CSV table of C-alpha atoms and ligand atoms in Angstrom, one decimal:
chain,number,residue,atom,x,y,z
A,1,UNK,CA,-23.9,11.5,-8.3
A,2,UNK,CA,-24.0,14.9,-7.5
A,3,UNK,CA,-20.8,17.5,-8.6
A,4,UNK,CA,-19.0,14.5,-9.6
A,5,UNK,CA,-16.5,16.8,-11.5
A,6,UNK,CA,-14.8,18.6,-8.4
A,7,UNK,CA,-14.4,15.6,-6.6
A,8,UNK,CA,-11.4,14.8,-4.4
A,9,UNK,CA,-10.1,11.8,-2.7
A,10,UNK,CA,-7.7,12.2,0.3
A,11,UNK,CA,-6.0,9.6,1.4
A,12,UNK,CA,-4.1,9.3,4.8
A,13,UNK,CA,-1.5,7.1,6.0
A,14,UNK,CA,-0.3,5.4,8.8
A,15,UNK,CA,1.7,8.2,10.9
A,16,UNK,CA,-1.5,10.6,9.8
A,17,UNK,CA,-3.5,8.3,12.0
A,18,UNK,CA,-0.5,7.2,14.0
A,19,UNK,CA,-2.2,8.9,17.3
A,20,UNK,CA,-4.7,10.9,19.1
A,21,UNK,CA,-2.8,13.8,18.7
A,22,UNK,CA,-2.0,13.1,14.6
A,23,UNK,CA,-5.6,11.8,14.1
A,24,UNK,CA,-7.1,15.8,15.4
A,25,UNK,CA,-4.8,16.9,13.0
A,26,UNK,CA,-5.9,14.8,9.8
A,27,UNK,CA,-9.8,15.5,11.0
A,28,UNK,CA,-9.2,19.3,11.1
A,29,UNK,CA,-7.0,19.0,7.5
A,30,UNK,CA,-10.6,17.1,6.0
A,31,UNK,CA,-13.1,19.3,8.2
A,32,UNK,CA,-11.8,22.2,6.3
A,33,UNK,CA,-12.0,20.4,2.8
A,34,UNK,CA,-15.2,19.7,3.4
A,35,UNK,CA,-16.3,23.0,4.0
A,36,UNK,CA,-15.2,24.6,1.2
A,37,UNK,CA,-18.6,22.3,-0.5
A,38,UNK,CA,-16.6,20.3,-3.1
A,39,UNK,CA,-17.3,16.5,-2.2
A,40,UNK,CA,-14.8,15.0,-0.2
A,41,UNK,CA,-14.2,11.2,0.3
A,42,UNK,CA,-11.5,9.9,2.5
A,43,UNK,CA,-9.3,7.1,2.4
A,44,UNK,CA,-7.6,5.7,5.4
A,45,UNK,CA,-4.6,3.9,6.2
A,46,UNK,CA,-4.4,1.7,9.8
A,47,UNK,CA,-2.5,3.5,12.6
A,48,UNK,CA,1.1,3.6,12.1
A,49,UNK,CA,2.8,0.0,13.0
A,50,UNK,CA,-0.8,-2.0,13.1
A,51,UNK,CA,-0.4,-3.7,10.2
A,52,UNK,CA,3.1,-5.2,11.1
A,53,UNK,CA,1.8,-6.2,13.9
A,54,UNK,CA,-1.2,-8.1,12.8
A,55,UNK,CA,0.8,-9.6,10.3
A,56,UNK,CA,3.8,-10.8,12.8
A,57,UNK,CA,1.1,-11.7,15.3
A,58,UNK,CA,-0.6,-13.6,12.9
A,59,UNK,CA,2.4,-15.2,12.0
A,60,UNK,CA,3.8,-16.2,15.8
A,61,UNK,CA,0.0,-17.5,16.4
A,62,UNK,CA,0.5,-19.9,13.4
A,63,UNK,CA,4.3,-20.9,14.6
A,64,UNK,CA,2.5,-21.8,17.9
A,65,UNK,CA,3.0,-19.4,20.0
A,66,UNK,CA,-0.2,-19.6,22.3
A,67,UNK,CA,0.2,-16.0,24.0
A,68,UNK,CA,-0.2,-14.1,20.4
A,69,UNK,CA,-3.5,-13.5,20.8
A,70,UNK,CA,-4.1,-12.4,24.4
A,71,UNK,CA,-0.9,-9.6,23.8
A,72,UNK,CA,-2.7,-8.6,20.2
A,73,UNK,CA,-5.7,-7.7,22.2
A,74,UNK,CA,-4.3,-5.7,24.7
A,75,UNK,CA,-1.8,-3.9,22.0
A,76,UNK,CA,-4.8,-3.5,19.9
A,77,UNK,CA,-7.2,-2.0,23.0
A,78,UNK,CA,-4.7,0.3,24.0
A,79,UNK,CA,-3.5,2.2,20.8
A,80,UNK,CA,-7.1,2.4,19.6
A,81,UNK,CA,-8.5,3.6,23.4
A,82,UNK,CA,-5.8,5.9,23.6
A,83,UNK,CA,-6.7,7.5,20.4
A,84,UNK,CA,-10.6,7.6,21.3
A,85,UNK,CA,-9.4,9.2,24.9
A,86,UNK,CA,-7.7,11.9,22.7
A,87,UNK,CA,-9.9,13.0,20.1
A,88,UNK,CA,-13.8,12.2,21.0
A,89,UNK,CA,-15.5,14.2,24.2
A,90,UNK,CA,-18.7,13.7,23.6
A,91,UNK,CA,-19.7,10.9,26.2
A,92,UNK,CA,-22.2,9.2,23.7
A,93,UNK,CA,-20.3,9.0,21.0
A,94,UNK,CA,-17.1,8.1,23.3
A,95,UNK,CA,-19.2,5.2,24.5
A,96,UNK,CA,-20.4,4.1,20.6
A,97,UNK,CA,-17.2,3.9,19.4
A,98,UNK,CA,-14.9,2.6,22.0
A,99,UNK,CA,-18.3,-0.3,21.7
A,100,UNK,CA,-17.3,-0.4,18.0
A,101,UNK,CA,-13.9,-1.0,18.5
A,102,UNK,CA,-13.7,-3.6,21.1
A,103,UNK,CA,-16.2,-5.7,18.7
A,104,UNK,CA,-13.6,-5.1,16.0
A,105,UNK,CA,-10.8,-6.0,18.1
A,106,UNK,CA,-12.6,-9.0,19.4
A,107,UNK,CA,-13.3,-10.1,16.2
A,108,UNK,CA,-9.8,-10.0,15.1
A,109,UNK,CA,-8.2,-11.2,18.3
A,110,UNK,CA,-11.3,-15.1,17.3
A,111,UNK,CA,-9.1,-15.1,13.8
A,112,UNK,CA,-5.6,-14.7,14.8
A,113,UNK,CA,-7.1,-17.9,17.7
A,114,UNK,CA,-8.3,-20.2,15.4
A,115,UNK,CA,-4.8,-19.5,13.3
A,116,UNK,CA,-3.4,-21.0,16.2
A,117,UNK,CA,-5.7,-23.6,16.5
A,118,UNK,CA,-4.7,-24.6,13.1
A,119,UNK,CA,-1.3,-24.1,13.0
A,120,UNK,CA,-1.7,-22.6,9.5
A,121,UNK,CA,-1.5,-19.2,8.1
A,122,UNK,CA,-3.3,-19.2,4.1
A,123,UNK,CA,-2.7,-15.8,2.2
A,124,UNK,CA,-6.9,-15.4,2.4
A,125,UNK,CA,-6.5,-15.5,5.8
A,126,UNK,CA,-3.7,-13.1,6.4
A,127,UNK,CA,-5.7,-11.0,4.5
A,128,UNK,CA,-8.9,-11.0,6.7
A,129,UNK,CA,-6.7,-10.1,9.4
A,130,UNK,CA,-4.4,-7.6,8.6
A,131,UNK,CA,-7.5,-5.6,6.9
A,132,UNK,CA,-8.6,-4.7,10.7
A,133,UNK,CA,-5.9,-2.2,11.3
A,134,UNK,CA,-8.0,-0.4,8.7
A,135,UNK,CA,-11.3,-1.0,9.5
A,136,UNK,CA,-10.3,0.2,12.9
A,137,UNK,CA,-8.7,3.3,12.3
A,138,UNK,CA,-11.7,4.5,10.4
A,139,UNK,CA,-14.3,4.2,13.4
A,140,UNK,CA,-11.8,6.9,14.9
A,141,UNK,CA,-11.2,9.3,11.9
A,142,UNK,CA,-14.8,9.5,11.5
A,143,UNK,CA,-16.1,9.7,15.4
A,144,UNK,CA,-13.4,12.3,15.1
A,145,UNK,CA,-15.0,14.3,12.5
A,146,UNK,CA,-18.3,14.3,14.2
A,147,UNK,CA,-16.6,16.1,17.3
A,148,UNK,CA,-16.2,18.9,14.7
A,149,UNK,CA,-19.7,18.5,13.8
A,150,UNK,CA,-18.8,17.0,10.5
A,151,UNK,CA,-21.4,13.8,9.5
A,152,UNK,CA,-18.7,11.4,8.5
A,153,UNK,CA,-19.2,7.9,7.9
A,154,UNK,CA,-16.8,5.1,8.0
A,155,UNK,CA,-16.9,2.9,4.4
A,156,UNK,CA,-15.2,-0.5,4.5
A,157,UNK,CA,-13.7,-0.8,1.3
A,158,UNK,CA,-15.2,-4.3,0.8
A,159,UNK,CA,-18.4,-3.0,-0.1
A,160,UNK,CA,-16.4,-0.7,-2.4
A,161,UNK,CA,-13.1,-2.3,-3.9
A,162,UNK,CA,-13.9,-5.0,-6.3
A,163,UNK,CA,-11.0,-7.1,-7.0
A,164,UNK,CA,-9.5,-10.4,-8.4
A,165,UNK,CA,-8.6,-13.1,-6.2
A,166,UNK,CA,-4.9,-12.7,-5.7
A,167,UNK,CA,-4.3,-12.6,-1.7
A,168,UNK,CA,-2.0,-10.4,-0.8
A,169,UNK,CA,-1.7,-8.0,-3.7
A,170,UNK,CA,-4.7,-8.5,-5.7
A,171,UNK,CA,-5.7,-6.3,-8.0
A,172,UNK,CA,-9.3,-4.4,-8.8
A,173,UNK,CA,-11.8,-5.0,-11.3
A,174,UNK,CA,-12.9,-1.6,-12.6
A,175,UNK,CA,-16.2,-1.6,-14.3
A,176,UNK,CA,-17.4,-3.5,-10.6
A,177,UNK,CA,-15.5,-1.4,-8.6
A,178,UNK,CA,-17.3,1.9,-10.5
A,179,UNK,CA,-20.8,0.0,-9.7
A,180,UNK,CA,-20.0,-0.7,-6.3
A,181,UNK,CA,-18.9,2.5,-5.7
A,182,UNK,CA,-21.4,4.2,-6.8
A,183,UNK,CA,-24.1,2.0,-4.8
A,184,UNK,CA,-22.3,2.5,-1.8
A,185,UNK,CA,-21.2,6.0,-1.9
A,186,UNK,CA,-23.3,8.3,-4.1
A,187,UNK,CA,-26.2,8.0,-1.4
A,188,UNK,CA,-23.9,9.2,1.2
A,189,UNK,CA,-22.8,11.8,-0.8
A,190,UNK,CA,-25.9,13.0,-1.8
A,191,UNK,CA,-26.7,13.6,1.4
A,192,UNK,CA,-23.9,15.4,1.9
A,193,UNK,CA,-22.4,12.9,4.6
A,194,UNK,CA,-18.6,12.8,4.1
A,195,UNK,CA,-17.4,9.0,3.5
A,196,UNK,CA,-14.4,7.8,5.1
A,197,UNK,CA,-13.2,4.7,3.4
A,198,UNK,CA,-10.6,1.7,4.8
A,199,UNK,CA,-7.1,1.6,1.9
A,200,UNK,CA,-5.8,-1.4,1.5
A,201,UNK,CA,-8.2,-3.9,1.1
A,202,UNK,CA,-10.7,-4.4,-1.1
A,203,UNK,CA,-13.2,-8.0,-1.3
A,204,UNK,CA,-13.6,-10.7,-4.6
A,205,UNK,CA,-17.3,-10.8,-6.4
A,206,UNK,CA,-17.9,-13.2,-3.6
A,207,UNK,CA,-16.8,-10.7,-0.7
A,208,UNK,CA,-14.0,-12.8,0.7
A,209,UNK,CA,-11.6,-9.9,1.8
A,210,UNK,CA,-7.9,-9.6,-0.3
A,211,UNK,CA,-5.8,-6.5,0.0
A,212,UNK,CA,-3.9,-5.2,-2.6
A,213,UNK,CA,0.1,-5.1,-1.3
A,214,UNK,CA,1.8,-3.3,1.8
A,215,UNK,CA,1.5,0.5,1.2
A,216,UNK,CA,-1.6,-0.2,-0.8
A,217,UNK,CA,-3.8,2.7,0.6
A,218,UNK,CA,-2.4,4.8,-2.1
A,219,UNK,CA,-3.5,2.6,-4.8
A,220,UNK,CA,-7.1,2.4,-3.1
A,221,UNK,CA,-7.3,6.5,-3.3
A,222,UNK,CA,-6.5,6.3,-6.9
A,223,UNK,CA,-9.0,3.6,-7.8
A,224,UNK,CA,-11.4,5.4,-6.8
A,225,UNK,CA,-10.9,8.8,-7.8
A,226,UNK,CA,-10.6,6.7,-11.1
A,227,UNK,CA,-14.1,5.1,-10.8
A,228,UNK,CA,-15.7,7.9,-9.5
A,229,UNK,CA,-14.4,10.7,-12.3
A,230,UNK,CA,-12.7,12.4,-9.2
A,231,UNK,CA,-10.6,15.7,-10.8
A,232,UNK,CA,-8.0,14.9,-7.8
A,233,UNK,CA,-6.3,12.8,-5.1
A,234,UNK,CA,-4.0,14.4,-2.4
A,235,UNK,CA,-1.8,11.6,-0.5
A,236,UNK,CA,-1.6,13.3,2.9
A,237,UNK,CA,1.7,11.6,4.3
A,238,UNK,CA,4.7,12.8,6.8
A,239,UNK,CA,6.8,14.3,4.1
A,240,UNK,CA,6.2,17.2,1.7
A,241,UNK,CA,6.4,15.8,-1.1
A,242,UNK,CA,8.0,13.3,-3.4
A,243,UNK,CA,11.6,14.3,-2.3
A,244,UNK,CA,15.1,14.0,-4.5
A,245,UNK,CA,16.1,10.7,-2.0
A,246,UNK,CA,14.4,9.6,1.0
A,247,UNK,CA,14.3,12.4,3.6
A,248,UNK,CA,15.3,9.4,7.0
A,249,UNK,CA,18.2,8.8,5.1
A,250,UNK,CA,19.9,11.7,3.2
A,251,UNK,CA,19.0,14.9,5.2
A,252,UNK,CA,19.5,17.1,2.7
A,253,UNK,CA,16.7,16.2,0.3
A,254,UNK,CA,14.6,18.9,-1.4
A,255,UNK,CA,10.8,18.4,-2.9
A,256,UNK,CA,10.5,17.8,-6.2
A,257,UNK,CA,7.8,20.5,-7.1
A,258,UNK,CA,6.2,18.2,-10.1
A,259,UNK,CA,7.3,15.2,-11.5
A,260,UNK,CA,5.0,13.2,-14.2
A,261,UNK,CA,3.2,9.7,-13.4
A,262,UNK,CA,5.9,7.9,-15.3
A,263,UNK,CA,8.6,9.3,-13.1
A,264,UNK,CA,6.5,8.9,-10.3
A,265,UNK,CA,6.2,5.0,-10.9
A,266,UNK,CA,9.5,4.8,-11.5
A,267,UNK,CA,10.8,5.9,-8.0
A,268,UNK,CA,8.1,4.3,-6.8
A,269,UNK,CA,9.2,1.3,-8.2
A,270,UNK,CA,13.2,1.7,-6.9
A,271,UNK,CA,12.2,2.5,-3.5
A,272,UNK,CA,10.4,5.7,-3.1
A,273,UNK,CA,8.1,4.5,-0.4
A,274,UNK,CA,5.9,8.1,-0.4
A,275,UNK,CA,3.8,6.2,-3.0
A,276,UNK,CA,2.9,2.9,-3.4
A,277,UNK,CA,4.1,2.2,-7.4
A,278,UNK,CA,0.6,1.0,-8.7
A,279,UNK,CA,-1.2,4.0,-7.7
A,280,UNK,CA,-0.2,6.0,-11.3
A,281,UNK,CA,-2.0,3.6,-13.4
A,282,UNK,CA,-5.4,4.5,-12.7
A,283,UNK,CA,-4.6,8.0,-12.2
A,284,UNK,CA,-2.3,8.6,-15.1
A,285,UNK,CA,-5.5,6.5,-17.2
A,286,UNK,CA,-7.9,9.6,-17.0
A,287,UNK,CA,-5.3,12.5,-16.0
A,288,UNK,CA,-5.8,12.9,-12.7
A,289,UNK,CA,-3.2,14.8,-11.0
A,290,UNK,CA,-1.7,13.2,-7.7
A,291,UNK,CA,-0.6,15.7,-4.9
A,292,UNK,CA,1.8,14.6,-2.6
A,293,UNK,CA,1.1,16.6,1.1
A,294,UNK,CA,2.5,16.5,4.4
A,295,UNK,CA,-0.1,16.3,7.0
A,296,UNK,CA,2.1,18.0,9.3
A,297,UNK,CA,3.2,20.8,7.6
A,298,UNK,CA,0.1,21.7,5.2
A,299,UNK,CA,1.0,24.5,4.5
A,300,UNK,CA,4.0,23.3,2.1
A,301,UNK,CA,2.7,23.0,-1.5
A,302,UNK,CA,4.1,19.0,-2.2
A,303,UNK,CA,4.5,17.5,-5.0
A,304,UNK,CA,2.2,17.3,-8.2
A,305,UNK,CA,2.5,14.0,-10.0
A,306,UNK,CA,0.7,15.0,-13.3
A,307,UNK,CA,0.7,14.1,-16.9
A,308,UNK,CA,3.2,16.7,-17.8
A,309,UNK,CA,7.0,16.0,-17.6
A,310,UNK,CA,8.4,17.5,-14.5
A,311,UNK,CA,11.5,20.2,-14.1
A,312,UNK,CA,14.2,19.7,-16.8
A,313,UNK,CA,17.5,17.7,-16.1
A,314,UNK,CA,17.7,13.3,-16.5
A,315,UNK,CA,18.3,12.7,-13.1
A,316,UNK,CA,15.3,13.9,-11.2
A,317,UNK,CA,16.0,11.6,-7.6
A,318,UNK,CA,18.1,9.1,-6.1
A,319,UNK,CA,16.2,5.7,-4.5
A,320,UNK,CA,17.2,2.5,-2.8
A,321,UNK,CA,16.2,-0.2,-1.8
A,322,UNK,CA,17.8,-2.4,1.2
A,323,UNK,CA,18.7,-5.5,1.2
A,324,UNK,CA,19.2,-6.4,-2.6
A,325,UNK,CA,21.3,-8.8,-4.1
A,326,UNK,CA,23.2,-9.0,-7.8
A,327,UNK,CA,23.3,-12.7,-9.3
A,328,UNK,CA,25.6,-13.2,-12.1
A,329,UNK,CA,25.3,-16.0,-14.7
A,330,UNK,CA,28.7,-16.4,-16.5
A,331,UNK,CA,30.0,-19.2,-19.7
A,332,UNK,CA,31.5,-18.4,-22.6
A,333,UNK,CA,29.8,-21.1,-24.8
A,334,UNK,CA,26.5,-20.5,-23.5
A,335,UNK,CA,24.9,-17.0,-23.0
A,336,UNK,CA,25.3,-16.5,-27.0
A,337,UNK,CA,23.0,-19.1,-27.8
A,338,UNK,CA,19.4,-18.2,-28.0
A,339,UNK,CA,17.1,-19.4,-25.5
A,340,UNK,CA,19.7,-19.4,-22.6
A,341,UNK,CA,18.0,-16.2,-21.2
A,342,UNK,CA,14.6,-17.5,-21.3
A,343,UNK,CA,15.6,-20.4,-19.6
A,344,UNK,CA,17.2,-18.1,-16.7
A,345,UNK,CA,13.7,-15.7,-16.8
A,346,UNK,CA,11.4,-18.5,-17.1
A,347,UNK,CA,12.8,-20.6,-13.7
A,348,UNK,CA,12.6,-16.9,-11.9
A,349,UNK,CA,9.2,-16.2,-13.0
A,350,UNK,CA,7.8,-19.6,-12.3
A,351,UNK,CA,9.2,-19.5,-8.9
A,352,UNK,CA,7.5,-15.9,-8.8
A,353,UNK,CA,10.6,-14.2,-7.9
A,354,UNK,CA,10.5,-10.6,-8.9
A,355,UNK,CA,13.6,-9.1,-10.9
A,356,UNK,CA,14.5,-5.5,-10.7
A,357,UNK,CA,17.0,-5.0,-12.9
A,358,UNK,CA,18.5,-6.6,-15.2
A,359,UNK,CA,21.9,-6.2,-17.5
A,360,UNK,CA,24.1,-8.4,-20.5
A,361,UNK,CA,27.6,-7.9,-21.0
A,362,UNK,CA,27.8,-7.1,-24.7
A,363,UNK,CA,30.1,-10.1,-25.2
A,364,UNK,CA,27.3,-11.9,-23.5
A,365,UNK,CA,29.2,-13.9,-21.5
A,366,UNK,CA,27.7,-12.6,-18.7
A,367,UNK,CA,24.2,-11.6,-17.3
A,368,UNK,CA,23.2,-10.1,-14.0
A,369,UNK,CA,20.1,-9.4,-12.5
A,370,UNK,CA,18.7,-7.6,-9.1
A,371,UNK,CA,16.7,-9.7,-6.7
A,372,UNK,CA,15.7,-9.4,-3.0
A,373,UNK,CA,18.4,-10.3,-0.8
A,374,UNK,CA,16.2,-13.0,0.8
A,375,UNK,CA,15.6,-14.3,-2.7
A,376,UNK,CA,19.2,-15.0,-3.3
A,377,UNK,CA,20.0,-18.5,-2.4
A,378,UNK,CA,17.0,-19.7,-3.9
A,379,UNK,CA,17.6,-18.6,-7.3
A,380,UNK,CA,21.3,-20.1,-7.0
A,381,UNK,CA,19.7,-23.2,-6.4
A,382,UNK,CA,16.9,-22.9,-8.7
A,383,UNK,CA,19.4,-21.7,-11.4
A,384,UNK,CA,22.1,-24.8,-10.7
A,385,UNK,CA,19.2,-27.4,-11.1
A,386,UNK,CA,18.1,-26.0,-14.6
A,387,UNK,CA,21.7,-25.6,-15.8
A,388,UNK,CA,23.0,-28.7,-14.1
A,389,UNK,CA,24.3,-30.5,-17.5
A,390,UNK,CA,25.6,-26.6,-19.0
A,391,UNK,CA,27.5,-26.7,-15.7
A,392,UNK,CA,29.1,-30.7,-16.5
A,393,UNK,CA,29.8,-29.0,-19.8
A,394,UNK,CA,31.6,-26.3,-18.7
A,395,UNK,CA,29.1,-24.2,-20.9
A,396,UNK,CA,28.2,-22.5,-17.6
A,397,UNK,CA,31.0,-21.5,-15.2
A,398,UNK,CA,29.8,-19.6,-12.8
A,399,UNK,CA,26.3,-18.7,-10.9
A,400,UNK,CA,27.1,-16.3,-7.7
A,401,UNK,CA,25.6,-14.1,-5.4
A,402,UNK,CA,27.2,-10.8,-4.9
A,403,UNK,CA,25.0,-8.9,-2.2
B,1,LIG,P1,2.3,6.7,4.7
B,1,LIG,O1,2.2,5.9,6.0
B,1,LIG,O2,1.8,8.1,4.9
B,1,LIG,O3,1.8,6.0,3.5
B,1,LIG,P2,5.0,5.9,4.1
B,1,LIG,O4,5.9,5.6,5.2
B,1,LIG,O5,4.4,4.8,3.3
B,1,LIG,O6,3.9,6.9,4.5
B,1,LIG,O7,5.8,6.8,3.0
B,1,LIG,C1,6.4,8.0,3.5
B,1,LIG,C2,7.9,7.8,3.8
B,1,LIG,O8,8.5,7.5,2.5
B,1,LIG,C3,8.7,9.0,4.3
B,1,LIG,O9,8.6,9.1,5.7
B,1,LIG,C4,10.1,8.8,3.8
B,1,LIG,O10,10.9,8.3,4.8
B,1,LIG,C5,9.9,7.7,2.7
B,1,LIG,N1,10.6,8.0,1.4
B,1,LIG,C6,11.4,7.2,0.7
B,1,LIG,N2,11.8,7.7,-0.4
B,1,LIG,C7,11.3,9.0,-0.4
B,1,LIG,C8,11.4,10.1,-1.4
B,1,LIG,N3,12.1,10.0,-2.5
B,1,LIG,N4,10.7,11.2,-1.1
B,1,LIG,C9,9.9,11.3,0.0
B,1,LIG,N5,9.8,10.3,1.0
B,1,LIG,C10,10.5,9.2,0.7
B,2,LIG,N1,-1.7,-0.3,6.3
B,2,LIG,C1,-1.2,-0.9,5.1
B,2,LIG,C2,0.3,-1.2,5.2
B,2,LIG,O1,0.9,-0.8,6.2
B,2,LIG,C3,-1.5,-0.1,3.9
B,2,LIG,C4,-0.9,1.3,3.8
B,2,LIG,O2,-0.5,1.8,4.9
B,2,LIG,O3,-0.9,1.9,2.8
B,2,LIG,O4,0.9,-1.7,4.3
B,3,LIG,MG1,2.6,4.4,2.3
């Protein structure tokens, strides 16, 4: 594939797509990319609040609520028309894609139907649906581009994104990814054409649809600037940069000029929601450097997330996460014995409930974790079943919640 070694991958996000107005701005950002003649490929996120929306729609539609579908459609029509109205002129290509995304919408609007018809809502099929918001926004970011006189082509990412068959956060296969990739997109690069690819989703060997967890567009940008040999990714987002805490909520906040992939994971992981926590991996794996941009302000220079450590100093940002809760597991004759903690992990991790944190007291009579909030009263209960007899015994004395 031609100049493989000054490849980039741009990815966009929701509010850089959120409107007519924000989509112009993201196609002028990749226009001039692409005309400085290193291949471009872009990767695009669904417009700002589509995703929730197919996903509570969904939702409703399988709680039986018969109107879901008939206000989807119209919600869906009008955010996509309105963008079209905005950005495309041209009355052919107006007329193409506002064709395009009716049958998109259509389609998506028979799905969340037939959810209601069955009354049931299966992880594959929450996947199929909320993978529209995506493989509408790139019929506009594309029919955008070719108002500039730019030959983009929307990509959907299941002829692309090879991945296990996890629903809901599954994860890629690699070496089929790489192959996929290269079937599907070195042809359009060789001619030259610039690609713009759905995030979020990707499909199994058998091409059933999965996506890889909420915020996954960043992940799909680094996959495949990972299979591809890209030397870059730039996450265009509505920030500039990885900040030190999360601009909405502490004002103040300054960009971190460069922080490493391992600290980038890490606030990812606590909260940072500019990037999606997974993304490193495949970056980090072949050194690829990670810019952090603000579509609206490109001028700013973001954040590098590279191999190097970033500025000096341990505490580098501050992150949170809402709605959280502590659980505390407390008996003098029982946390010393061996085993006891293994019994606590095992009944989390069977139950799939994710842990964030987790700390002993030295004395070990106690041990607390982090879980979600929502999480809370089913680990009390899960944890009083398994210890039921240690409680009789007085070996366990207390299991609490403390939000
Ligand atoms: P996109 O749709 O572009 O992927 P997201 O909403 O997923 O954007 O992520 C960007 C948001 O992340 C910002 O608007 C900001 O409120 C939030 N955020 C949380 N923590 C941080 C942080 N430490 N630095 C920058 N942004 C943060
Ligand atoms: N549209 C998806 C979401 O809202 C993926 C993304 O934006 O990264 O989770
Ligand atoms: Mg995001």
């Amino acid at each position: 594939m031609g100049g493989e070694n000054s490849m980039r991958v741009m990815k966009f996000g929701g509010t850089s797509v959120g409107s007519g107005a924000a989509i112009s701005q993201t196609a002028s950002i990749l226009a001039a990319a692409y005309r400085e003649g290193r291949p471009v490929i872009g990767v695009v996120s669904a417009m700002a609040g589509i995703t929730n929306l197919l996903l509570e729609t969904a939702t409703a539609a399988a709680c039986g609520d018969g109107s879901a579908s008939s206000q989807l459609y119209s919600a869906l029509l009008d955010r996509h028309l309105s963008a079209i109205d905005h950005v495309i002129r041209d009355p052919g290509r107006r007329e193409t894609t506002t064709a395009t995304i009716r049958e998109l919408v259509e389609r998506c609007v028979r799905l969340v139907e037939s959810v209601h018809v069955l009354g049931d809502l299966s992880p594959r099929g929450t996947d199929w649906i909320v993978s529209f918001g995506e493989r509408m926004s790139v019929v506009i970011l594309a029919g955008a581009l070719a108002e500039q006189g730019i030959a983009a082509e929307p990509v959907n990412a299941d002829r692309v994104i090879v991945t296990d068959e996890v629903f809901g956060s599954a994860e890629p296969l690699l070496d089929k990814t790489r192959d996929m990739a290269q079937a599907t997109l070195g042809p359009l690069l060789d001619r030259g054409v610039l690609p713009i690819m759905t995030g979020f989703f990707g499909a199994t060997e058998a091409g059933v649809t999965t996506t890889l967890g909420r915020g996954g567009s960043d992940y799909s940008a680094a996959i495949l600037a990972n299979v591809l040999r890209a030397d870059e990714v730039w996450i265009w987002t509505d920030v500039d940069g990885v900040m030190t805490a999360d601009p909405r909520l502490v004002p103040g906040a300054r960009t971190l000029p460069a922080v490493s992939f391992a600290e980038a994971t890490e606030l990812a992981y606590f909260g940072a929601k500019v990037i999606h926590s997974p993304t490193m991996r495949p970056a980090a794996e072949l050194g690829i450097p990670i810019w952090i941009k603000n579509t609206f302000h490109p001028e700013h220079p973001g954040t590098r997330i590279g191999p190097e450590p970033g500025e000096n100093g341990s505490v580098k940002a501050i992150t949170a996460i809402p709605g959280l809760s502590v659980i505390t597991v407390e008996g003098s004759g029982f946390l010393g014995v061996a085993g006891a903690t293994a019994r606590v992990f095992s009944v989390l991790g069977r139950a799939s409930i994710n842990v964030f944190m987790i700390s002993q007291a030295s004395s070990q009579h106690s041990l607390s974790f982090v879980v979600r909030g929502s999480d809370g009263p089913k680990v009390i209960r899960l944890l009083s079943a398994e210890f039921e007899f240690d409680i009789l015994r007085e070996r366990v004395l207390r299991i609490a919640e403390d939000p």
